[in-house]
């Protein structure tokens, strides 16, 4: 991992940054950005005794000035407590102790994948994902930012959904990066959002029991639809083959299909899942849907494109009473391994990788990765162009305030990079389409845009924006 001690210094400053000039938030953002720049420019190299001693002394000085305890062990493992703590069941304990690998073997391309290596100039997976520099920091939100999504096939536009009841759209490649608009239409926390395929529309849902349809260009709310059961709405997703349709999940365990053009819930478009529906994922055809709830259950559904009807197919218990907070689908991980795959965050301190084994959405557990995750809506994502490389990465947030990069091919230590810039649990993660920038968000509402460490010839590895 590159720049471990620099990241520890940055994490230390981020912890105390809220106490610097509390009446001048612009200064706080400028300070932490400048701090990151200085670390990159003047502090390159491996760890030394002197640099570790510097971190220790700086920690003591900051503690004396602001009166907060923040030792080095807390840099590596911090976990905030929640008032709505999830109970730990025997099933979750069993999941922690037992291997959930369903079979032995390599999931992604072998080391003989010369074509994949040639595309990225022969660099290692760790070098490809050496995100160490801070490109920009956004702090427009006053509460947790739980969902981040870059627009489809777009390098620049990032959507942030926050518990402060707003949705913001940022341009991260502008000079300087800026917040283009803050969408205000919900009365309570925004729990999810999604872009349409063409990025002209956006949908968001909220604890106020409404779903809003936004026109991105005019920044206007085109339609507000109430949940048909009057419940809190927790998740929403455009139907990829028909953007007139949106699927939403509510706090009473119902899956609901909504025609956003008419504001009507079509007949047959509702199905009972149980619990609270926290995570949704479609396959690319839009005919298969997976939903996860706060009971640790994932259910697959068949979606009829013509009518919007949902048909329940398969049910799998990942970890009893441990919420499924995020589901991501990927058609194929590499040129040599084309099995459809689900990436799942489960609040049993694991990120799970599943293989989709049939046309009814049945899942076969392939791999798990350990992170800190028990209380919050932690999310993960596939790296978007990993299929062109030897090896494949996924990225996840964690309640220890770190961002983890896992190589799903490695049999041993899978973590190839760890970012330590947040001072509270990291909830949202999102790549832009060419992987040049990574966005991460935390429980305090801070959004950090990370940029890849530039290497000679690296620009040849990325596609140019259209």
Tab-separated table of N, CA and C in Angstrom, residues 218-368:
chain	number	residue	atom	x	y	z
A	218	UNK	N	-33.039	21.007	-16.251
A	218	UNK	CA	-33.776	22.164	-15.741
A	218	UNK	C	-33.783	22.221	-14.221
A	219	UNK	N	-33.317	21.151	-13.579
A	219	UNK	CA	-33.235	21.071	-12.118
A	219	UNK	C	-34.603	21.171	-11.462
A	220	UNK	N	-35.641	20.719	-12.175
A	220	UNK	CA	-37.011	20.786	-11.667
A	220	UNK	C	-37.518	19.406	-11.264
A	221	UNK	N	-38.397	19.396	-10.286
A	221	UNK	CA	-39.054	18.159	-9.880
A	221	UNK	C	-40.282	17.962	-10.766
A	222	UNK	N	-40.276	16.904	-11.575
A	222	UNK	CA	-41.359	16.649	-12.521
A	222	UNK	C	-42.552	15.972	-11.866
A	223	UNK	N	-42.278	15.156	-10.837
A	223	UNK	CA	-43.383	14.406	-10.230
A	223	UNK	C	-43.008	13.984	-8.817
A	224	UNK	N	-43.974	14.034	-7.916
A	224	UNK	CA	-43.829	13.503	-6.567
A	224	UNK	C	-44.914	12.455	-6.364
A	225	UNK	N	-44.488	11.240	-6.017
A	225	UNK	CA	-45.436	10.139	-5.833
A	225	UNK	C	-45.292	9.590	-4.424
A	226	UNK	N	-46.414	9.428	-3.734
A	226	UNK	CA	-46.400	8.872	-2.386
A	226	UNK	C	-46.383	7.354	-2.436
A	227	UNK	N	-45.741	6.767	-1.451
A	227	UNK	CA	-45.770	5.314	-1.320
A	227	UNK	C	-47.216	4.864	-1.155
A	228	UNK	N	-47.599	3.811	-1.872
A	228	UNK	CA	-49.000	3.393	-1.859
A	228	UNK	C	-49.432	2.801	-0.521
A	229	UNK	N	-48.473	2.465	0.335
A	229	UNK	CA	-48.795	1.978	1.670
A	229	UNK	C	-48.579	3.056	2.729
A	230	UNK	N	-48.141	4.245	2.318
A	230	UNK	CA	-47.863	5.309	3.261
A	230	UNK	C	-46.640	5.049	4.118
A	231	UNK	N	-45.717	4.234	3.636
A	231	UNK	CA	-44.541	3.833	4.402
A	231	UNK	C	-43.313	4.632	3.991
A	232	UNK	N	-42.280	4.556	4.814
A	232	UNK	CA	-40.995	5.136	4.461
A	232	UNK	C	-40.427	4.413	3.243
A	233	UNK	N	-39.878	5.167	2.300
A	233	UNK	CA	-39.276	4.560	1.116
A	233	UNK	C	-37.763	4.528	1.314
A	234	UNK	N	-37.160	3.337	1.147
A	234	UNK	CA	-35.771	3.116	1.528
A	234	UNK	C	-34.835	2.872	0.352
A	235	UNK	N	-35.351	2.475	-0.789
A	235	UNK	CA	-34.497	2.167	-1.933
A	235	UNK	C	-35.277	2.385	-3.220
A	236	UNK	N	-34.570	2.760	-4.290
A	236	UNK	CA	-35.213	2.970	-5.585
A	236	UNK	C	-34.204	2.736	-6.700
A	237	UNK	N	-34.708	2.326	-7.859
A	237	UNK	CA	-33.831	1.961	-8.973
A	237	UNK	C	-34.611	2.037	-10.279
A	238	UNK	N	-34.004	2.702	-11.281
A	238	UNK	CA	-34.611	2.708	-12.613
A	238	UNK	C	-34.560	1.309	-13.218
A	239	UNK	N	-35.606	0.957	-13.962
A	239	UNK	CA	-35.607	-0.269	-14.751
A	239	UNK	C	-34.723	-0.006	-15.973
A	240	UNK	N	-33.596	-0.727	-16.148
A	240	UNK	CA	-32.631	-0.362	-17.195
A	240	UNK	C	-33.146	-0.465	-18.614
A	241	UNK	N	-34.142	-1.312	-18.861
A	241	UNK	CA	-34.662	-1.465	-20.217
A	241	UNK	C	-35.840	-0.543	-20.499
A	242	UNK	N	-36.385	0.068	-19.471
A	242	UNK	CA	-37.533	0.962	-19.633
A	242	UNK	C	-37.506	1.990	-18.515
A	243	UNK	N	-36.953	3.174	-18.796
A	243	UNK	CA	-36.799	4.188	-17.750
A	243	UNK	C	-38.094	4.875	-17.355
A	244	UNK	N	-39.230	4.459	-17.927
A	244	UNK	CA	-40.520	4.901	-17.404
A	244	UNK	C	-40.859	4.179	-16.104
A	245	UNK	N	-40.185	3.051	-15.869
A	245	UNK	CA	-40.455	2.230	-14.700
A	245	UNK	C	-39.359	2.405	-13.647
A	246	UNK	N	-39.786	2.496	-12.394
A	246	UNK	CA	-38.879	2.547	-11.253
A	246	UNK	C	-39.339	1.503	-10.246
A	247	UNK	N	-38.392	0.780	-9.662
A	247	UNK	CA	-38.703	-0.160	-8.589
A	247	UNK	C	-38.269	0.469	-7.273
A	248	UNK	N	-39.135	0.395	-6.273
A	248	UNK	CA	-38.837	0.959	-4.962
A	248	UNK	C	-39.119	-0.082	-3.883
A	249	UNK	N	-38.371	0.045	-2.767
A	249	UNK	CA	-38.596	-0.817	-1.614
A	249	UNK	C	-38.918	0.038	-0.409
A	250	UNK	N	-39.860	-0.418	0.430
A	250	UNK	CA	-40.249	0.404	1.565
A	250	UNK	C	-39.956	-0.270	2.909
A	251	UNK	N	-40.320	0.415	3.984
A	251	UNK	CA	-39.994	-0.054	5.331
A	251	UNK	C	-40.910	-1.166	5.813
A	252	UNK	N	-41.925	-1.499	5.038
A	252	UNK	CA	-42.834	-2.598	5.398
A	252	UNK	C	-42.590	-3.836	4.547
A	253	UNK	N	-41.424	-3.871	3.895
A	253	UNK	CA	-41.026	-5.071	3.169
A	253	UNK	C	-41.662	-5.263	1.824
A	254	UNK	N	-42.225	-4.207	1.241
A	254	UNK	CA	-42.885	-4.331	-0.052
A	254	UNK	C	-41.981	-3.853	-1.180
A	255	UNK	N	-41.949	-4.633	-2.245
A	255	UNK	CA	-41.343	-4.224	-3.511
A	255	UNK	C	-42.446	-3.630	-4.376
A	256	UNK	N	-42.236	-2.422	-4.898
A	256	UNK	CA	-43.279	-1.724	-5.641
A	256	UNK	C	-42.730	-1.202	-6.958
A	257	UNK	N	-43.435	-1.489	-8.048
A	257	UNK	CA	-43.088	-0.963	-9.362
A	257	UNK	C	-43.953	0.268	-9.618
A	258	UNK	N	-43.321	1.342	-10.073
A	258	UNK	CA	-44.017	2.604	-10.322
A	258	UNK	C	-43.724	3.079	-11.734
A	259	UNK	N	-44.790	3.458	-12.456
A	259	UNK	CA	-44.630	4.125	-13.748
A	259	UNK	C	-44.490	5.614	-13.464
A	260	UNK	N	-43.257	6.148	-13.581
A	260	UNK	CA	-43.027	7.545	-13.211
A	260	UNK	C	-43.593	8.510	-14.243
A	261	UNK	N	-43.900	8.028	-15.437
A	261	UNK	CA	-44.507	8.895	-16.446
A	261	UNK	C	-45.952	9.219	-16.100
A	262	UNK	N	-46.638	8.259	-15.503
A	262	UNK	CA	-48.049	8.436	-15.160
A	262	UNK	C	-48.281	8.606	-13.666
A	263	UNK	N	-47.293	8.194	-12.850
A	263	UNK	CA	-47.478	8.233	-11.409
A	263	UNK	C	-48.343	7.110	-10.889
A	264	UNK	N	-48.510	6.052	-11.671
A	264	UNK	CA	-49.395	4.938	-11.318
A	264	UNK	C	-48.580	3.697	-10.977
A	265	UNK	N	-49.003	2.974	-9.946
A	265	UNK	CA	-48.425	1.675	-9.611
A	265	UNK	C	-49.182	0.614	-10.419
A	266	UNK	N	-48.533	-0.050	-11.386
A	266	UNK	CA	-49.252	-1.020	-12.221
A	266	UNK	C	-49.689	-2.248	-11.437
A	267	UNK	N	-50.771	-2.854	-11.881
A	267	UNK	CA	-51.289	-4.060	-11.244
A	267	UNK	C	-50.288	-5.206	-11.394
A	268	UNK	N	-50.060	-5.913	-10.306
A	268	UNK	CA	-49.103	-7.023	-10.318
A	268	UNK	C	-47.672	-6.591	-10.082
A	269	UNK	N	-47.479	-5.286	-9.866
A	269	UNK	CA	-46.122	-4.774	-9.689
A	269	UNK	C	-45.673	-4.677	-8.248
A	270	UNK	N	-46.372	-5.349	-7.336
A	270	UNK	CA	-45.985	-5.352	-5.929
A	270	UNK	C	-45.744	-6.778	-5.466
A	271	UNK	N	-44.776	-6.933	-4.577
A	271	UNK	CA	-44.474	-8.254	-4.030
A	271	UNK	C	-43.905	-8.102	-2.625
A	272	UNK	N	-44.278	-9.004	-1.742
A	272	UNK	CA	-43.862	-8.938	-0.342
A	272	UNK	C	-42.518	-9.625	-0.156
A	273	UNK	N	-41.573	-8.850	0.380
A	273	UNK	CA	-40.261	-9.404	0.703
A	273	UNK	C	-40.106	-9.606	2.196
A	274	UNK	N	-40.658	-8.704	2.993
A	274	UNK	CA	-40.520	-8.757	4.439
A	274	UNK	C	-39.401	-7.874	4.927
A	275	UNK	N	-39.453	-7.510	6.209
A	275	UNK	CA	-38.426	-6.656	6.780
A	275	UNK	C	-38.459	-5.268	6.167
A	276	UNK	N	-37.290	-4.652	6.025
A	276	UNK	CA	-37.129	-3.362	5.372
A	276	UNK	C	-36.252	-3.545	4.150
A	277	UNK	N	-36.720	-3.123	2.989
A	277	UNK	CA	-35.999	-3.347	1.732
A	277	UNK	C	-34.933	-2.264	1.584
A	278	UNK	N	-33.653	-2.653	1.747
A	278	UNK	CA	-32.549	-1.702	1.786
A	278	UNK	C	-31.704	-1.676	0.515
A	279	UNK	N	-31.664	-2.777	-0.239
A	279	UNK	CA	-30.788	-2.857	-1.408
A	279	UNK	C	-31.481	-3.462	-2.607
A	280	UNK	N	-31.221	-2.893	-3.806
A	280	UNK	CA	-31.806	-3.378	-5.057
A	280	UNK	C	-30.740	-3.453	-6.132
A	281	UNK	N	-30.885	-4.422	-7.040
A	281	UNK	CA	-29.980	-4.513	-8.192
A	281	UNK	C	-30.678	-5.224	-9.336
A	282	UNK	N	-30.606	-4.641	-10.535
A	282	UNK	CA	-31.082	-5.270	-11.763
A	282	UNK	C	-29.900	-5.856	-12.523
A	283	UNK	N	-30.174	-6.869	-13.357
A	283	UNK	CA	-29.195	-7.232	-14.372
A	283	UNK	C	-29.357	-6.284	-15.554
A	284	UNK	N	-28.480	-6.378	-16.544
A	284	UNK	CA	-28.492	-5.406	-17.644
A	284	UNK	C	-29.741	-5.497	-18.511
A	285	UNK	N	-30.363	-6.670	-18.579
A	285	UNK	CA	-31.561	-6.841	-19.398
A	285	UNK	C	-32.799	-6.259	-18.729
A	286	UNK	N	-32.728	-6.066	-17.413
A	286	UNK	CA	-33.883	-5.592	-16.669
A	286	UNK	C	-34.900	-6.663	-16.372
A	287	UNK	N	-34.601	-7.903	-16.691
A	287	UNK	CA	-35.552	-8.990	-16.467
A	287	UNK	C	-35.337	-9.718	-15.144
A	288	UNK	N	-34.196	-9.501	-14.519
A	288	UNK	CA	-33.909	-10.148	-13.232
A	288	UNK	C	-33.589	-9.068	-12.204
A	289	UNK	N	-34.221	-9.166	-11.049
A	289	UNK	CA	-34.064	-8.186	-9.980
A	289	UNK	C	-33.748	-8.914	-8.678
A	290	UNK	N	-32.792	-8.358	-7.924
A	290	UNK	CA	-32.490	-8.875	-6.592
A	290	UNK	C	-32.778	-7.786	-5.567
A	291	UNK	N	-33.326	-8.193	-4.417
A	291	UNK	CA	-33.623	-7.248	-3.345
A	291	UNK	C	-33.159	-7.844	-2.022
A	292	UNK	N	-32.572	-6.984	-1.168
A	292	UNK	CA	-32.112	-7.429	0.143
A	292	UNK	C	-32.782	-6.629	1.246
A	293	UNK	N	-33.011	-7.270	2.396
A	293	UNK	CA	-33.693	-6.575	3.494
A	293	UNK	C	-32.865	-6.570	4.766
A	294	UNK	N	-33.433	-6.011	5.835
A	294	UNK	CA	-32.715	-5.895	7.099
A	294	UNK	C	-32.734	-7.195	7.899
A	295	UNK	N	-33.303	-8.254	7.357
A	295	UNK	CA	-33.297	-9.568	8.000
A	295	UNK	C	-32.178	-10.465	7.479
A	296	UNK	N	-31.333	-9.931	6.585
A	296	UNK	CA	-30.243	-10.721	6.028
A	296	UNK	C	-30.655	-11.608	4.883
A	297	UNK	N	-31.769	-11.289	4.225
A	297	UNK	CA	-32.330	-12.134	3.161
A	297	UNK	C	-32.229	-11.428	1.814
A	298	UNK	N	-31.843	-12.170	0.779
A	298	UNK	CA	-31.878	-11.696	-0.605
A	298	UNK	C	-32.882	-12.540	-1.371
A	299	UNK	N	-33.770	-11.885	-2.114
A	299	UNK	CA	-34.780	-12.573	-2.929
A	299	UNK	C	-34.626	-12.120	-4.373
A	300	UNK	N	-34.703	-13.066	-5.297
A	300	UNK	CA	-34.663	-12.727	-6.724
A	300	UNK	C	-36.083	-12.678	-7.282
A	301	UNK	N	-36.298	-11.776	-8.253
A	301	UNK	CA	-37.594	-11.596	-8.894
A	301	UNK	C	-37.418	-11.579	-10.403
A	302	UNK	N	-38.404	-12.101	-11.106
A	302	UNK	CA	-38.504	-11.913	-12.545
A	302	UNK	C	-39.376	-10.688	-12.802
A	303	UNK	N	-38.909	-9.823	-13.705
A	303	UNK	CA	-39.620	-8.593	-14.024
A	303	UNK	C	-40.147	-8.693	-15.449
A	304	UNK	N	-41.467	-8.586	-15.626
A	304	UNK	CA	-42.066	-8.604	-16.956
A	304	UNK	C	-41.993	-7.203	-17.559
A	305	UNK	N	-41.225	-7.064	-18.620
A	305	UNK	CA	-40.981	-5.744	-19.203
A	305	UNK	C	-42.262	-5.089	-19.720
A	306	UNK	N	-43.182	-5.883	-20.241
A	306	UNK	CA	-44.381	-5.310	-20.854
A	306	UNK	C	-45.366	-4.779	-19.825
A	307	UNK	N	-45.478	-5.456	-18.675
A	307	UNK	CA	-46.518	-5.120	-17.706
A	307	UNK	C	-45.990	-4.553	-16.395
A	308	UNK	N	-44.700	-4.768	-16.103
A	308	UNK	CA	-44.159	-4.364	-14.816
A	308	UNK	C	-44.479	-5.333	-13.693
A	309	UNK	N	-44.924	-6.510	-14.040
A	309	UNK	CA	-45.295	-7.507	-13.039
A	309	UNK	C	-44.051	-8.149	-12.430
A	310	UNK	N	-44.090	-8.362	-11.116
A	310	UNK	CA	-42.995	-9.017	-10.396
A	310	UNK	C	-43.388	-10.432	-10.008
A	311	UNK	N	-42.461	-11.374	-10.232
A	311	UNK	CA	-42.677	-12.775	-9.834
A	311	UNK	C	-41.505	-13.218	-8.976
A	312	UNK	N	-41.802	-13.653	-7.770
A	312	UNK	CA	-40.754	-14.059	-6.838
A	312	UNK	C	-40.152	-15.397	-7.258
A	313	UNK	N	-38.809	-15.493	-7.173
A	313	UNK	CA	-38.130	-16.720	-7.614
A	313	UNK	C	-37.388	-17.413	-6.465
A	314	UNK	N	-36.212	-16.932	-6.114
A	314	UNK	CA	-35.352	-17.619	-5.158
A	314	UNK	C	-35.108	-16.769	-3.915
A	315	UNK	N	-34.828	-17.450	-2.815
A	315	UNK	CA	-34.581	-16.783	-1.537
A	315	UNK	C	-33.326	-17.371	-0.906
A	316	UNK	N	-32.412	-16.491	-0.446
A	316	UNK	CA	-31.204	-16.953	0.225
A	316	UNK	C	-31.006	-16.133	1.493
A	317	UNK	N	-30.675	-16.809	2.592
A	317	UNK	CA	-30.360	-16.142	3.847
A	317	UNK	C	-28.841	-16.000	3.927
A	318	UNK	N	-28.351	-14.764	3.898
A	318	UNK	CA	-26.913	-14.514	3.956
A	318	UNK	C	-26.428	-14.599	5.403
A	319	UNK	N	-27.087	-13.888	6.296
A	319	UNK	CA	-26.780	-13.925	7.723
A	319	UNK	C	-28.027	-13.445	8.454
A	320	UNK	N	-28.614	-14.280	9.241
A	320	UNK	CA	-29.902	-13.987	9.861
A	320	UNK	C	-29.844	-12.708	10.707
A	321	UNK	N	-30.824	-11.815	10.462
A	321	UNK	CA	-30.979	-10.554	11.194
A	321	UNK	C	-29.802	-9.586	11.024
A	322	UNK	N	-29.021	-9.772	9.982
A	322	UNK	CA	-27.923	-8.852	9.662
A	322	UNK	C	-28.259	-8.179	8.327
A	323	UNK	N	-28.585	-6.887	8.347
A	323	UNK	CA	-29.106	-6.218	7.151
A	323	UNK	C	-28.208	-6.323	5.916
A	324	UNK	N	-28.858	-6.491	4.764
A	324	UNK	CA	-28.208	-6.376	3.460
A	324	UNK	C	-28.327	-4.914	3.045
A	325	UNK	N	-27.234	-4.162	3.091
A	325	UNK	CA	-27.296	-2.720	2.884
A	325	UNK	C	-26.971	-2.287	1.458
A	326	UNK	N	-26.425	-3.178	0.651
A	326	UNK	CA	-26.079	-2.801	-0.728
A	326	UNK	C	-25.946	-4.068	-1.576
A	327	UNK	N	-26.461	-3.999	-2.800
A	327	UNK	CA	-26.300	-5.082	-3.779
A	327	UNK	C	-25.860	-4.460	-5.098
A	328	UNK	N	-24.808	-4.998	-5.695
A	328	UNK	CA	-24.336	-4.548	-7.014
A	328	UNK	C	-24.232	-5.758	-7.932
A	329	UNK	N	-24.620	-5.570	-9.192
A	329	UNK	CA	-24.577	-6.659	-10.177
A	329	UNK	C	-23.519	-6.360	-11.217
A	330	UNK	N	-22.863	-7.413	-11.662
A	330	UNK	CA	-21.860	-7.283	-12.739
A	330	UNK	C	-22.032	-8.454	-13.690
A	331	UNK	N	-22.105	-8.157	-14.987
A	331	UNK	CA	-22.349	-9.207	-15.969
A	331	UNK	C	-21.203	-10.194	-16.026
A	332	UNK	N	-19.968	-9.659	-16.071
A	332	UNK	CA	-18.808	-10.535	-16.047
A	332	UNK	C	-17.618	-9.761	-15.522
A	333	UNK	N	-16.790	-10.459	-14.812
A	333	UNK	CA	-15.693	-9.824	-14.107
A	333	UNK	C	-14.478	-9.669	-15.008
A	334	UNK	N	-14.277	-10.589	-15.928
A	334	UNK	CA	-13.111	-10.514	-16.801
A	334	UNK	C	-13.407	-11.242	-18.101
A	335	UNK	N	-12.492	-11.117	-19.024
A	335	UNK	CA	-12.658	-11.817	-20.296
A	335	UNK	C	-12.632	-13.323	-20.120
A	336	UNK	N	-11.905	-13.773	-19.117
A	336	UNK	CA	-11.759	-15.215	-18.897
A	336	UNK	C	-12.777	-15.761	-17.896
A	337	UNK	N	-13.467	-14.894	-17.148
A	337	UNK	CA	-14.422	-15.342	-16.144
A	337	UNK	C	-15.703	-14.537	-16.303
A	338	UNK	N	-16.659	-15.073	-17.044
A	338	UNK	CA	-17.820	-14.294	-17.457
A	338	UNK	C	-19.080	-14.622	-16.669
A	339	UNK	N	-18.956	-15.236	-15.522
A	339	UNK	CA	-20.124	-15.543	-14.716
A	339	UNK	C	-20.747	-14.260	-14.181
A	340	UNK	N	-22.072	-14.088	-14.310
A	340	UNK	CA	-22.732	-12.943	-13.657
A	340	UNK	C	-22.518	-13.011	-12.150
A	341	UNK	N	-22.305	-11.858	-11.531
A	341	UNK	CA	-21.856	-11.811	-10.144
A	341	UNK	C	-22.590	-10.729	-9.367
A	342	UNK	N	-22.869	-11.001	-8.090
A	342	UNK	CA	-23.419	-10.004	-7.177
A	342	UNK	C	-22.397	-9.701	-6.090
A	343	UNK	N	-22.256	-8.413	-5.775
A	343	UNK	CA	-21.441	-7.964	-4.652
A	343	UNK	C	-22.399	-7.450	-3.585
A	344	UNK	N	-22.272	-7.976	-2.366
A	344	UNK	CA	-23.272	-7.721	-1.326
A	344	UNK	C	-22.600	-7.273	-0.041
A	345	UNK	N	-23.063	-6.135	0.509
A	345	UNK	CA	-22.646	-5.718	1.852
A	345	UNK	C	-23.640	-6.264	2.871
A	346	UNK	N	-23.124	-6.988	3.852
A	346	UNK	CA	-23.951	-7.568	4.908
A	346	UNK	C	-23.425	-7.088	6.250
A	347	UNK	N	-24.324	-6.621	7.118
A	347	UNK	CA	-23.918	-6.067	8.407
A	347	UNK	C	-23.563	-7.162	9.400
A	348	UNK	N	-22.742	-8.103	8.930
A	348	UNK	CA	-22.138	-9.130	9.777
A	348	UNK	C	-20.627	-9.014	9.638
A	349	UNK	N	-20.174	-7.778	9.337
A	349	UNK	CA	-18.750	-7.472	9.160
A	349	UNK	C	-18.150	-8.147	7.933
A	350	UNK	N	-18.945	-8.298	6.870
A	350	UNK	CA	-18.439	-8.942	5.658
A	350	UNK	C	-18.976	-8.264	4.396
A	351	UNK	N	-18.182	-8.370	3.329
A	351	UNK	CA	-18.637	-8.115	1.965
A	351	UNK	C	-18.577	-9.452	1.253
A	352	UNK	N	-19.678	-9.843	0.622
A	352	UNK	CA	-19.773	-11.174	0.010
A	352	UNK	C	-19.847	-11.070	-1.507
A	353	UNK	N	-19.219	-12.023	-2.159
A	353	UNK	CA	-19.246	-12.126	-3.615
A	353	UNK	C	-20.018	-13.384	-3.985
A	354	UNK	N	-21.108	-13.236	-4.752
A	354	UNK	CA	-21.949	-14.354	-5.163
A	354	UNK	C	-21.880	-14.548	-6.670
A	355	UNK	N	-21.989	-15.771	-7.081
A	355	UNK	CA	-22.130	-16.102	-8.498
A	355	UNK	C	-23.598	-16.384	-8.780
A	356	UNK	N	-24.133	-15.804	-9.861
A	356	UNK	CA	-25.505	-16.077	-10.293
A	356	UNK	C	-25.481	-17.353	-11.135
A	357	UNK	N	-26.194	-18.370	-10.693
A	357	UNK	CA	-26.002	-19.700	-11.281
A	357	UNK	C	-27.098	-20.122	-12.259
A	358	UNK	N	-28.240	-19.434	-12.292
A	358	UNK	CA	-29.297	-19.851	-13.224
A	358	UNK	C	-30.170	-18.663	-13.597
A	359	UNK	N	-31.163	-18.911	-14.429
A	359	UNK	CA	-32.025	-17.855	-14.940
A	359	UNK	C	-33.073	-17.404	-13.936
A	360	UNK	N	-33.125	-18.045	-12.787
A	360	UNK	CA	-34.031	-17.612	-11.728
A	360	UNK	C	-33.306	-16.821	-10.652
A	361	UNK	N	-32.043	-16.499	-10.899
A	361	UNK	CA	-31.309	-15.652	-9.978
A	361	UNK	C	-30.767	-16.354	-8.754
A	362	UNK	N	-30.635	-17.671	-8.799
A	362	UNK	CA	-30.060	-18.392	-7.663
A	362	UNK	C	-28.608	-17.962	-7.459
A	363	UNK	N	-28.165	-17.933	-6.201
A	363	UNK	CA	-26.842	-17.432	-5.867
A	363	UNK	C	-25.975	-18.510	-5.237
A	364	UNK	N	-24.702	-18.485	-5.608
A	364	UNK	CA	-23.706	-19.387	-5.045
A	364	UNK	C	-22.585	-18.536	-4.467
A	365	UNK	N	-22.328	-18.693	-3.175
A	365	UNK	CA	-21.346	-17.868	-2.497
A	365	UNK	C	-19.948	-18.274	-2.913
A	366	UNK	N	-19.163	-17.279	-3.374
A	366	UNK	CA	-17.823	-17.563	-3.864
A	366	UNK	C	-16.731	-17.059	-2.927
A	367	UNK	N	-16.950	-15.919	-2.279
A	367	UNK	CA	-15.863	-15.312	-1.515
A	367	UNK	C	-16.430	-14.315	-0.517
A	368	UNK	N	-15.720	-14.086	0.572
A	368	UNK	CA	-16.084	-13.039	1.516
A	368	UNK	C	-14.837	-12.234	1.885
